[in-house]
Amino acid sequence: MNLKNNKRAYVIAYTGILLSLAIVLNIFESMIPPIAFLPPGIKLGLSNIVTMYCLFFIGKSSAIAITLLKSTFVLITRGYIAGLLSMTGGLCAIGIMILLIVVFKNKSSYLLLSIFGGIFHNIGQISMASLILETPLLIYYLPFILIGGLIAGTLTSVLLRILMPALNKIQIR
Amino acid sequence: MNKNRKFYKRVDIILIALVLSIGFGISLLQNDTDSTDNERYAYIYYENILVTQIDLKTAENKTFELKEDPEIIFQIKDGAIAFISSPCHDKICIKSGYIFHDGETAVCLPEKTVLTIKSSAKTDVPDVIVR
């Protein structure tokens, strides 16, 4: 069986598996009860682990596909507002990561990309929430965005490192 | 392509320090008047229009619904206020619990309702945006 002939199908199937992983992580992290003083709807961003892995080892288009499809899932199950927040957060995160990869090539570490991804994920979500409510949430919540994004990004990159061997077991040659 | 990417570099420590200092710096700059001597008012915004203003220092414990959307119910208890019922799907507003201090906020995005606490001392954040 020559894998190269099936490569396109392989990539699609593999992306599908990663997408379901991202969705499960998203469901899991939405079960964690929010704390009163944190911004509305801010999540840990665990599904970013999967998106990052896809970005680094499969390709940019697959990673963007995972982000969009995951947001579509949120749209279907939790409604327009949640789907919109997920989409802006996810696209901001993957956008800045792609930008950093293109600009810095291999010089940026996983930790740096993850932190920027986390921070921009929060910025995207708060900006969209701010737009919907027409209140200046962004200014007030900036410290939470920065520090929360930093912590989430660090956590994501550490988890990525831990999970890397398991995720690598399915390889594309 | 990505085989040589490191997990962290020394530059990252500078980045982390930068983000932490900016984050804490901004939070220190924002006036947080936690003292309960100041007046505390609960503001309820529905679709960006202020519909209710309650003086939390003098309010009695009571449960009331929003006139504009009777399915949203608030409760005031011991000077704090919370969402206790809402037709939204995620119930994030209710999970936010009781808010008490100046600046704390509980929001129901699908219902476009914002509950926030402001004291007269807070001046650095604009209160209302006029469209």
PDB file of C-alpha atoms in Angstrom:
ATOM      1  CA  MET A   1       0.000   0.000   0.000  1.00  0.00           C
ATOM      2  CA  ASN A   2       1.602   3.203  -1.152  1.00  0.00           C
ATOM      3  CA  LEU A   3       0.720   5.932   1.327  1.00  0.00           C
ATOM      4  CA  LYS A   4       1.646   8.722  -1.042  1.00  0.00           C
ATOM      5  CA  ASN A   5      -1.232   7.834  -3.317  1.00  0.00           C
ATOM      6  CA  ASN A   6      -3.629   8.109  -0.413  1.00  0.00           C
ATOM      7  CA  LYS A   7      -1.980  11.155   1.113  1.00  0.00           C
ATOM      8  CA  ARG A   8      -4.805  13.576   0.423  1.00  0.00           C
ATOM      9  CA  ALA A   9      -7.378  11.228   1.859  1.00  0.00           C
ATOM     10  CA  TYR A  10      -5.059  10.553   4.772  1.00  0.00           C
ATOM     11  CA  VAL A  11      -4.735  14.261   5.548  1.00  0.00           C
ATOM     12  CA  ILE A  12      -8.484  14.750   5.400  1.00  0.00           C
ATOM     13  CA  ALA A  13      -9.135  11.791   7.672  1.00  0.00           C
ATOM     14  CA  TYR A  14      -6.410  12.848  10.088  1.00  0.00           C
ATOM     15  CA  THR A  15      -7.745  16.408  10.196  1.00  0.00           C
ATOM     16  CA  GLY A  16     -11.159  14.947  10.982  1.00  0.00           C
ATOM     17  CA  ILE A  17      -9.767  13.028  13.930  1.00  0.00           C
ATOM     18  CA  LEU A  18      -8.017  16.133  15.223  1.00  0.00           C
ATOM     19  CA  LEU A  19     -11.228  18.125  14.762  1.00  0.00           C
ATOM     20  CA  SER A  20     -13.181  15.723  16.940  1.00  0.00           C
ATOM     21  CA  LEU A  21     -10.401  15.954  19.525  1.00  0.00           C
ATOM     22  CA  ALA A  22     -10.656  19.742  19.462  1.00  0.00           C
ATOM     23  CA  ILE A  23     -14.429  19.588  19.873  1.00  0.00           C
ATOM     24  CA  VAL A  24     -14.203  17.244  22.859  1.00  0.00           C
ATOM     25  CA  LEU A  25     -11.652  19.523  24.530  1.00  0.00           C
ATOM     26  CA  ASN A  26     -13.962  22.468  23.906  1.00  0.00           C
ATOM     27  CA  ILE A  27     -16.901  20.663  25.524  1.00  0.00           C
ATOM     28  CA  PHE A  28     -14.720  19.682  28.459  1.00  0.00           C
ATOM     29  CA  GLU A  29     -13.476  23.190  29.140  1.00  0.00           C
ATOM     30  CA  SER A  30     -16.945  24.692  28.905  1.00  0.00           C
ATOM     31  CA  MET A  31     -18.005  22.521  31.819  1.00  0.00           C
ATOM     32  CA  ILE A  32     -15.640  24.387  34.123  1.00  0.00           C
ATOM     33  CA  PRO A  33     -17.759  26.963  36.010  1.00  0.00           C
ATOM     34  CA  PRO A  34     -16.809  30.583  35.327  1.00  0.00           C
ATOM     35  CA  ILE A  35     -15.558  32.833  38.127  1.00  0.00           C
ATOM     36  CA  ALA A  36     -17.358  36.100  38.847  1.00  0.00           C
ATOM     37  CA  PHE A  37     -14.621  38.618  38.176  1.00  0.00           C
ATOM     38  CA  LEU A  38     -13.388  37.086  34.935  1.00  0.00           C
ATOM     39  CA  PRO A  39     -14.605  38.423  31.594  1.00  0.00           C
ATOM     40  CA  PRO A  40     -17.773  36.828  30.219  1.00  0.00           C
ATOM     41  CA  GLY A  41     -17.216  33.721  28.161  1.00  0.00           C
ATOM     42  CA  ILE A  42     -13.448  33.508  28.521  1.00  0.00           C
ATOM     43  CA  LYS A  43     -12.285  29.937  28.107  1.00  0.00           C
ATOM     44  CA  LEU A  44      -9.028  28.081  28.719  1.00  0.00           C
ATOM     45  CA  GLY A  45      -8.360  27.428  25.058  1.00  0.00           C
ATOM     46  CA  LEU A  46      -7.487  23.751  25.430  1.00  0.00           C
ATOM     47  CA  SER A  47      -8.568  23.043  21.871  1.00  0.00           C
ATOM     48  CA  ASN A  48      -5.729  25.321  20.806  1.00  0.00           C
ATOM     49  CA  ILE A  49      -3.400  22.426  21.597  1.00  0.00           C
ATOM     50  CA  VAL A  50      -4.912  20.464  18.717  1.00  0.00           C
ATOM     51  CA  THR A  51      -4.989  23.479  16.423  1.00  0.00           C
ATOM     52  CA  MET A  52      -1.326  24.198  17.102  1.00  0.00           C
ATOM     53  CA  TYR A  53      -0.304  20.606  16.504  1.00  0.00           C
ATOM     54  CA  CYS A  54      -2.161  20.661  13.213  1.00  0.00           C
ATOM     55  CA  LEU A  55      -0.538  23.957  12.255  1.00  0.00           C
ATOM     56  CA  PHE A  56       2.969  22.698  12.947  1.00  0.00           C
ATOM     57  CA  PHE A  57       2.757  19.196  11.575  1.00  0.00           C
ATOM     58  CA  ILE A  58      -0.006  19.054   8.989  1.00  0.00           C
ATOM     59  CA  GLY A  59      -0.450  22.444   7.407  1.00  0.00           C
ATOM     60  CA  LYS A  60      -1.936  25.910   7.651  1.00  0.00           C
ATOM     61  CA  SER A  61      -5.090  25.133   5.702  1.00  0.00           C
ATOM     62  CA  SER A  62      -5.902  22.125   7.872  1.00  0.00           C
ATOM     63  CA  ALA A  63      -5.436  24.170  11.018  1.00  0.00           C
ATOM     64  CA  ILE A  64      -7.692  26.938   9.715  1.00  0.00           C
ATOM     65  CA  ALA A  65     -10.246  24.286   8.728  1.00  0.00           C
ATOM     66  CA  ILE A  66     -10.217  22.884  12.265  1.00  0.00           C
ATOM     67  CA  THR A  67     -10.756  26.359  13.722  1.00  0.00           C
ATOM     68  CA  LEU A  68     -13.673  27.156  11.405  1.00  0.00           C
ATOM     69  CA  LEU A  69     -15.331  23.776  11.756  1.00  0.00           C
ATOM     70  CA  LYS A  70     -14.996  23.802  15.520  1.00  0.00           C
ATOM     71  CA  SER A  71     -16.674  27.200  15.598  1.00  0.00           C
ATOM     72  CA  THR A  72     -19.427  25.819  13.377  1.00  0.00           C
ATOM     73  CA  PHE A  73     -19.951  23.038  15.900  1.00  0.00           C
ATOM     74  CA  VAL A  74     -20.218  25.604  18.692  1.00  0.00           C
ATOM     75  CA  LEU A  75     -22.655  27.551  16.513  1.00  0.00           C
ATOM     76  CA  ILE A  76     -24.854  24.497  16.056  1.00  0.00           C
ATOM     77  CA  THR A  77     -24.829  23.355  19.655  1.00  0.00           C
ATOM     78  CA  ARG A  78     -24.617  26.539  21.689  1.00  0.00           C
ATOM     79  CA  GLY A  79     -26.086  29.223  19.462  1.00  0.00           C
ATOM     80  CA  TYR A  80     -25.109  32.255  17.410  1.00  0.00           C
ATOM     81  CA  ILE A  81     -23.380  34.286  20.100  1.00  0.00           C
ATOM     82  CA  ALA A  82     -21.175  31.464  21.364  1.00  0.00           C
ATOM     83  CA  GLY A  83     -20.342  30.444  17.792  1.00  0.00           C
ATOM     84  CA  LEU A  84     -19.419  33.993  16.865  1.00  0.00           C
ATOM     85  CA  LEU A  85     -17.163  34.356  19.909  1.00  0.00           C
ATOM     86  CA  SER A  86     -15.503  31.033  19.186  1.00  0.00           C
ATOM     87  CA  MET A  87     -14.903  32.010  15.579  1.00  0.00           C
ATOM     88  CA  THR A  88     -13.327  35.372  16.331  1.00  0.00           C
ATOM     89  CA  GLY A  89     -11.211  33.990  19.160  1.00  0.00           C
ATOM     90  CA  GLY A  90     -10.043  31.036  17.112  1.00  0.00           C
ATOM     91  CA  LEU A  91      -9.318  33.029  13.956  1.00  0.00           C
ATOM     92  CA  CYS A  92      -7.409  35.705  15.868  1.00  0.00           C
ATOM     93  CA  ALA A  93      -5.310  33.047  17.550  1.00  0.00           C
ATOM     94  CA  ILE A  94      -4.489  31.129  14.400  1.00  0.00           C
ATOM     95  CA  GLY A  95      -4.001  34.358  12.472  1.00  0.00           C
ATOM     96  CA  ILE A  96      -1.297  35.652  14.795  1.00  0.00           C
ATOM     97  CA  MET A  97       0.367  32.242  14.925  1.00  0.00           C
ATOM     98  CA  ILE A  98       0.533  31.975  11.138  1.00  0.00           C
ATOM     99  CA  LEU A  99       1.854  35.534  10.994  1.00  0.00           C
ATOM    100  CA  LEU A 100       4.589  34.745  13.517  1.00  0.00           C
ATOM    101  CA  ILE A 101       5.549  31.549  11.714  1.00  0.00           C
ATOM    102  CA  VAL A 102       5.792  33.330   8.380  1.00  0.00           C
ATOM    103  CA  VAL A 103       7.792  36.227   9.797  1.00  0.00           C
ATOM    104  CA  PHE A 104      10.113  34.372  12.155  1.00  0.00           C
ATOM    105  CA  LYS A 105      10.251  30.950  10.477  1.00  0.00           C
ATOM    106  CA  ASN A 106      11.833  28.508  12.895  1.00  0.00           C
ATOM    107  CA  LYS A 107      13.137  31.114  15.303  1.00  0.00           C
ATOM    108  CA  SER A 108       9.960  31.377  17.361  1.00  0.00           C
ATOM    109  CA  SER A 109       9.548  28.730  20.011  1.00  0.00           C
ATOM    110  CA  TYR A 110       6.356  26.817  20.701  1.00  0.00           C
ATOM    111  CA  LEU A 111       5.960  28.712  23.955  1.00  0.00           C
ATOM    112  CA  LEU A 112       6.096  32.075  22.242  1.00  0.00           C
ATOM    113  CA  LEU A 113       3.570  31.072  19.587  1.00  0.00           C
ATOM    114  CA  SER A 114       1.314  29.563  22.223  1.00  0.00           C
ATOM    115  CA  ILE A 115       1.376  32.670  24.409  1.00  0.00           C
ATOM    116  CA  PHE A 116       0.585  34.957  21.508  1.00  0.00           C
ATOM    117  CA  GLY A 117      -2.140  32.556  20.417  1.00  0.00           C
ATOM    118  CA  GLY A 118      -3.678  32.573  23.887  1.00  0.00           C
ATOM    119  CA  ILE A 119      -3.560  36.352  24.259  1.00  0.00           C
ATOM    120  CA  PHE A 120      -4.987  37.007  20.816  1.00  0.00           C
ATOM    121  CA  HIS A 121      -7.674  34.380  21.356  1.00  0.00           C
ATOM    122  CA  ASN A 122      -8.819  36.410  24.370  1.00  0.00           C
ATOM    123  CA  ILE A 123      -8.511  39.717  22.531  1.00  0.00           C
ATOM    124  CA  GLY A 124     -10.666  38.370  19.708  1.00  0.00           C
ATOM    125  CA  GLN A 125     -13.361  37.112  22.056  1.00  0.00           C
ATOM    126  CA  ILE A 126     -13.506  40.222  24.237  1.00  0.00           C
ATOM    127  CA  SER A 127     -13.534  42.503  21.197  1.00  0.00           C
ATOM    128  CA  MET A 128     -16.471  40.617  19.718  1.00  0.00           C
ATOM    129  CA  ALA A 129     -18.310  40.584  23.063  1.00  0.00           C
ATOM    130  CA  SER A 130     -17.547  44.286  23.360  1.00  0.00           C
ATOM    131  CA  LEU A 131     -19.004  44.865  19.891  1.00  0.00           C
ATOM    132  CA  ILE A 132     -22.164  42.910  20.646  1.00  0.00           C
ATOM    133  CA  LEU A 133     -22.806  44.664  23.931  1.00  0.00           C
ATOM    134  CA  GLU A 134     -21.567  48.027  22.678  1.00  0.00           C
ATOM    135  CA  THR A 135     -19.694  48.587  25.908  1.00  0.00           C
ATOM    136  CA  PRO A 136     -15.939  49.210  26.257  1.00  0.00           C
ATOM    137  CA  LEU A 137     -15.152  45.854  27.857  1.00  0.00           C
ATOM    138  CA  LEU A 138     -11.713  45.681  26.264  1.00  0.00           C
ATOM    139  CA  ILE A 139     -10.185  48.507  28.271  1.00  0.00           C
ATOM    140  CA  TYR A 140     -11.337  47.191  31.600  1.00  0.00           C
ATOM    141  CA  TYR A 141     -10.443  43.566  30.955  1.00  0.00           C
ATOM    142  CA  LEU A 142      -7.029  44.133  29.341  1.00  0.00           C
ATOM    143  CA  PRO A 143      -5.056  42.896  32.385  1.00  0.00           C
ATOM    144  CA  PHE A 144      -7.123  39.698  32.444  1.00  0.00           C
ATOM    145  CA  ILE A 145      -6.660  39.261  28.710  1.00  0.00           C
ATOM    146  CA  LEU A 146      -2.902  39.613  28.937  1.00  0.00           C
ATOM    147  CA  ILE A 147      -2.295  37.556  32.049  1.00  0.00           C
ATOM    148  CA  GLY A 148      -5.007  35.000  31.336  1.00  0.00           C
ATOM    149  CA  GLY A 149      -3.725  34.585  27.793  1.00  0.00           C
ATOM    150  CA  LEU A 150      -0.187  34.212  29.105  1.00  0.00           C
ATOM    151  CA  ILE A 151      -1.178  31.489  31.569  1.00  0.00           C
ATOM    152  CA  ALA A 152      -3.406  29.695  29.072  1.00  0.00           C
ATOM    153  CA  GLY A 153      -0.712  29.905  26.404  1.00  0.00           C
ATOM    154  CA  THR A 154       1.909  28.495  28.746  1.00  0.00           C
ATOM    155  CA  LEU A 155      -0.414  25.698  29.818  1.00  0.00           C
ATOM    156  CA  THR A 156      -1.248  24.892  26.202  1.00  0.00           C
ATOM    157  CA  SER A 157       2.380  24.708  25.153  1.00  0.00           C
ATOM    158  CA  VAL A 158       3.279  22.488  28.117  1.00  0.00           C
ATOM    159  CA  LEU A 159       0.368  20.169  27.340  1.00  0.00           C
ATOM    160  CA  LEU A 160       1.411  20.133  23.691  1.00  0.00           C
ATOM    161  CA  ARG A 161       4.861  18.998  24.688  1.00  0.00           C
ATOM    162  CA  ILE A 162       3.440  16.248  26.877  1.00  0.00           C
ATOM    163  CA  LEU A 163       1.000  15.070  24.227  1.00  0.00           C
ATOM    164  CA  MET A 164       3.422  15.293  21.317  1.00  0.00           C
ATOM    165  CA  PRO A 165       4.565  11.623  21.409  1.00  0.00           C
ATOM    166  CA  ALA A 166       0.978  10.399  21.475  1.00  0.00           C
ATOM    167  CA  LEU A 167      -0.078  12.646  18.625  1.00  0.00           C
ATOM    168  CA  ASN A 168       2.990  11.721  16.616  1.00  0.00           C
ATOM    169  CA  LYS A 169       2.076   8.048  16.570  1.00  0.00           C
ATOM    170  CA  ILE A 170      -0.063   8.720  13.521  1.00  0.00           C
ATOM    171  CA  GLN A 171       2.390  10.029  10.985  1.00  0.00           C
ATOM    172  CA  ILE A 172       2.208  11.164   7.413  1.00  0.00           C
ATOM    173  CA  ARG A 173       5.099  10.122   5.205  1.00  0.00           C
TER     174      ARG A 173
ATOM    175  CA  MET B   1       9.954  22.212   8.130  1.00  0.00           C
ATOM    176  CA  ASN B   2       9.220  22.303  11.814  1.00  0.00           C
ATOM    177  CA  LYS B   3      11.598  19.664  13.061  1.00  0.00           C
ATOM    178  CA  ASN B   4      13.994  22.130  14.622  1.00  0.00           C
ATOM    179  CA  ARG B   5      11.584  24.371  16.480  1.00  0.00           C
ATOM    180  CA  LYS B   6      12.424  24.663  20.131  1.00  0.00           C
ATOM    181  CA  PHE B   7       9.933  24.553  22.965  1.00  0.00           C
ATOM    182  CA  TYR B   8      11.176  27.678  24.648  1.00  0.00           C
ATOM    183  CA  LYS B   9      13.997  30.145  24.256  1.00  0.00           C
ATOM    184  CA  ARG B  10      15.540  32.782  26.475  1.00  0.00           C
ATOM    185  CA  VAL B  11      13.613  35.459  24.597  1.00  0.00           C
ATOM    186  CA  ASP B  12      10.423  33.947  25.972  1.00  0.00           C
ATOM    187  CA  ILE B  13      11.378  34.934  29.508  1.00  0.00           C
ATOM    188  CA  ILE B  14      11.601  38.550  28.388  1.00  0.00           C
ATOM    189  CA  LEU B  15       8.214  38.215  26.711  1.00  0.00           C
ATOM    190  CA  ILE B  16       6.639  36.727  29.821  1.00  0.00           C
ATOM    191  CA  ALA B  17       8.112  39.451  32.030  1.00  0.00           C
ATOM    192  CA  LEU B  18       6.865  42.094  29.594  1.00  0.00           C
ATOM    193  CA  VAL B  19       3.343  40.728  29.468  1.00  0.00           C
ATOM    194  CA  LEU B  20       3.166  40.361  33.254  1.00  0.00           C
ATOM    195  CA  SER B  21       4.398  43.877  33.879  1.00  0.00           C
ATOM    196  CA  ILE B  22       2.016  45.407  31.344  1.00  0.00           C
ATOM    197  CA  GLY B  23      -0.842  43.371  32.735  1.00  0.00           C
ATOM    198  CA  PHE B  24      -0.229  44.256  36.358  1.00  0.00           C
ATOM    199  CA  GLY B  25       0.682  47.801  35.420  1.00  0.00           C
ATOM    200  CA  ILE B  26      -2.667  48.406  33.764  1.00  0.00           C
ATOM    201  CA  SER B  27      -4.560  46.800  36.622  1.00  0.00           C
ATOM    202  CA  LEU B  28      -2.788  49.057  39.114  1.00  0.00           C
ATOM    203  CA  LEU B  29      -3.569  52.124  37.046  1.00  0.00           C
ATOM    204  CA  GLN B  30      -7.257  51.316  37.109  1.00  0.00           C
ATOM    205  CA  ASN B  31      -8.768  52.794  40.243  1.00  0.00           C
ATOM    206  CA  ASP B  32     -10.237  50.035  42.318  1.00  0.00           C
ATOM    207  CA  THR B  33     -12.297  51.527  45.070  1.00  0.00           C
ATOM    208  CA  ASP B  34     -13.074  48.532  47.194  1.00  0.00           C
ATOM    209  CA  SER B  35     -13.892  50.523  50.255  1.00  0.00           C
ATOM    210  CA  THR B  36     -17.527  50.055  51.180  1.00  0.00           C
ATOM    211  CA  ASP B  37     -17.722  53.648  52.329  1.00  0.00           C
ATOM    212  CA  ASN B  38     -18.185  54.711  48.754  1.00  0.00           C
ATOM    213  CA  GLU B  39     -21.564  54.554  47.134  1.00  0.00           C
ATOM    214  CA  ARG B  40     -22.199  51.507  45.027  1.00  0.00           C
ATOM    215  CA  TYR B  41     -24.796  51.508  42.334  1.00  0.00           C
ATOM    216  CA  ALA B  42     -25.908  48.519  40.287  1.00  0.00           C
ATOM    217  CA  TYR B  43     -26.564  49.441  36.681  1.00  0.00           C
ATOM    218  CA  ILE B  44     -28.600  47.225  34.413  1.00  0.00           C
ATOM    219  CA  TYR B  45     -28.223  47.817  30.698  1.00  0.00           C
ATOM    220  CA  TYR B  46     -30.581  46.228  28.170  1.00  0.00           C
ATOM    221  CA  GLU B  47     -29.420  46.548  24.554  1.00  0.00           C
ATOM    222  CA  ASN B  48     -26.949  49.196  25.627  1.00  0.00           C
ATOM    223  CA  ILE B  49     -29.584  51.401  27.230  1.00  0.00           C
ATOM    224  CA  LEU B  50     -29.506  51.960  30.957  1.00  0.00           C
ATOM    225  CA  VAL B  51     -32.821  50.691  32.261  1.00  0.00           C
ATOM    226  CA  THR B  52     -32.329  50.363  35.983  1.00  0.00           C
ATOM    227  CA  GLN B  53     -30.065  51.940  38.561  1.00  0.00           C
ATOM    228  CA  ILE B  54     -30.080  50.658  42.109  1.00  0.00           C
ATOM    229  CA  ASP B  55     -28.320  52.030  45.143  1.00  0.00           C
ATOM    230  CA  LEU B  56     -26.928  48.847  46.641  1.00  0.00           C
ATOM    231  CA  LYS B  57     -26.046  50.408  49.946  1.00  0.00           C
ATOM    232  CA  THR B  58     -29.652  51.118  50.792  1.00  0.00           C
ATOM    233  CA  ALA B  59     -31.489  48.435  48.820  1.00  0.00           C
ATOM    234  CA  GLU B  60     -33.425  45.769  50.685  1.00  0.00           C
ATOM    235  CA  ASN B  61     -33.154  42.113  49.803  1.00  0.00           C
ATOM    236  CA  LYS B  62     -35.603  41.489  47.003  1.00  0.00           C
ATOM    237  CA  THR B  63     -36.144  39.600  43.785  1.00  0.00           C
ATOM    238  CA  PHE B  64     -37.281  41.440  40.679  1.00  0.00           C
ATOM    239  CA  GLU B  65     -37.562  40.888  36.975  1.00  0.00           C
ATOM    240  CA  LEU B  66     -36.377  43.057  34.122  1.00  0.00           C
ATOM    241  CA  LYS B  67     -39.300  45.068  32.722  1.00  0.00           C
ATOM    242  CA  GLU B  68     -37.973  44.835  29.179  1.00  0.00           C
ATOM    243  CA  ASP B  69     -37.580  41.059  29.391  1.00  0.00           C
ATOM    244  CA  PRO B  70     -39.547  39.512  32.254  1.00  0.00           C
ATOM    245  CA  GLU B  71     -37.783  36.183  31.857  1.00  0.00           C
ATOM    246  CA  ILE B  72     -34.595  37.692  33.302  1.00  0.00           C
ATOM    247  CA  ILE B  73     -34.758  37.789  37.086  1.00  0.00           C
ATOM    248  CA  PHE B  74     -32.333  39.486  39.467  1.00  0.00           C
ATOM    249  CA  GLN B  75     -31.949  39.176  43.194  1.00  0.00           C
ATOM    250  CA  ILE B  76     -30.467  41.639  45.649  1.00  0.00           C
ATOM    251  CA  LYS B  77     -29.068  40.170  48.839  1.00  0.00           C
ATOM    252  CA  ASP B  78     -26.943  41.945  51.447  1.00  0.00           C
ATOM    253  CA  GLY B  79     -25.865  44.657  49.053  1.00  0.00           C
ATOM    254  CA  ALA B  80     -24.892  42.250  46.264  1.00  0.00           C
ATOM    255  CA  ILE B  81     -26.851  41.510  43.126  1.00  0.00           C
ATOM    256  CA  ALA B  82     -27.035  38.501  40.811  1.00  0.00           C
ATOM    257  CA  PHE B  83     -28.846  36.990  37.853  1.00  0.00           C
ATOM    258  CA  ILE B  84     -30.975  34.152  39.155  1.00  0.00           C
ATOM    259  CA  SER B  85     -32.959  33.292  36.057  1.00  0.00           C
ATOM    260  CA  SER B  86     -32.470  33.753  32.345  1.00  0.00           C
ATOM    261  CA  PRO B  87     -33.719  32.066  29.173  1.00  0.00           C
ATOM    262  CA  CYS B  88     -30.234  31.836  27.680  1.00  0.00           C
ATOM    263  CA  HIS B  89     -28.610  28.532  26.829  1.00  0.00           C
ATOM    264  CA  ASP B  90     -25.259  28.755  28.611  1.00  0.00           C
ATOM    265  CA  LYS B  91     -26.417  30.429  31.858  1.00  0.00           C
ATOM    266  CA  ILE B  92     -23.034  32.118  32.172  1.00  0.00           C
ATOM    267  CA  CYS B  93     -24.783  35.142  33.688  1.00  0.00           C
ATOM    268  CA  ILE B  94     -26.209  33.051  36.511  1.00  0.00           C
ATOM    269  CA  LYS B  95     -22.938  31.210  37.033  1.00  0.00           C
ATOM    270  CA  SER B  96     -21.214  34.565  37.543  1.00  0.00           C
ATOM    271  CA  GLY B  97     -22.951  34.668  40.881  1.00  0.00           C
ATOM    272  CA  TYR B  98     -23.366  37.667  43.123  1.00  0.00           C
ATOM    273  CA  ILE B  99     -21.429  40.761  42.239  1.00  0.00           C
ATOM    274  CA  PHE B 100     -20.624  43.250  44.906  1.00  0.00           C
ATOM    275  CA  HIS B 101     -17.572  45.384  44.208  1.00  0.00           C
ATOM    276  CA  ASP B 102     -17.208  48.364  41.982  1.00  0.00           C
ATOM    277  CA  GLY B 103     -16.382  47.262  38.453  1.00  0.00           C
ATOM    278  CA  GLU B 104     -17.641  43.699  38.762  1.00  0.00           C
ATOM    279  CA  THR B 105     -19.873  42.633  35.941  1.00  0.00           C
ATOM    280  CA  ALA B 106     -22.262  39.841  35.047  1.00  0.00           C
ATOM    281  CA  VAL B 107     -23.374  39.640  31.466  1.00  0.00           C
ATOM    282  CA  CYS B 108     -25.970  37.720  29.490  1.00  0.00           C
ATOM    283  CA  LEU B 109     -24.788  38.043  25.907  1.00  0.00           C
ATOM    284  CA  PRO B 110     -27.669  36.329  24.111  1.00  0.00           C
ATOM    285  CA  GLU B 111     -30.137  38.533  26.001  1.00  0.00           C
ATOM    286  CA  LYS B 112     -27.943  41.616  25.580  1.00  0.00           C
ATOM    287  CA  THR B 113     -28.152  42.385  29.267  1.00  0.00           C
ATOM    288  CA  VAL B 114     -25.276  43.828  31.272  1.00  0.00           C
ATOM    289  CA  LEU B 115     -25.281  44.037  35.050  1.00  0.00           C
ATOM    290  CA  THR B 116     -22.458  46.061  36.497  1.00  0.00           C
ATOM    291  CA  ILE B 117     -21.474  47.885  39.668  1.00  0.00           C
ATOM    292  CA  LYS B 118     -20.156  51.397  39.598  1.00  0.00           C
ATOM    293  CA  SER B 119     -19.289  53.820  42.297  1.00  0.00           C
ATOM    294  CA  SER B 120     -19.072  57.513  41.742  1.00  0.00           C
ATOM    295  CA  ALA B 121     -15.313  57.391  42.296  1.00  0.00           C
ATOM    296  CA  LYS B 122     -14.509  55.443  39.131  1.00  0.00           C
ATOM    297  CA  THR B 123     -13.645  57.909  36.389  1.00  0.00           C
ATOM    298  CA  ASP B 124     -11.107  56.285  34.058  1.00  0.00           C
ATOM    299  CA  VAL B 125     -13.519  53.979  32.224  1.00  0.00           C
ATOM    300  CA  PRO B 126     -16.183  55.599  30.036  1.00  0.00           C
ATOM    301  CA  ASP B 127     -19.629  54.696  31.277  1.00  0.00           C
ATOM    302  CA  VAL B 128     -21.730  54.841  28.160  1.00  0.00           C
ATOM    303  CA  ILE B 129     -20.967  54.994  24.466  1.00  0.00           C
ATOM    304  CA  VAL B 130     -23.320  57.213  22.514  1.00  0.00           C
ATOM    305  CA  ARG B 131     -23.932  55.790  19.091  1.00  0.00           C
TER     306      ARG B 131
END
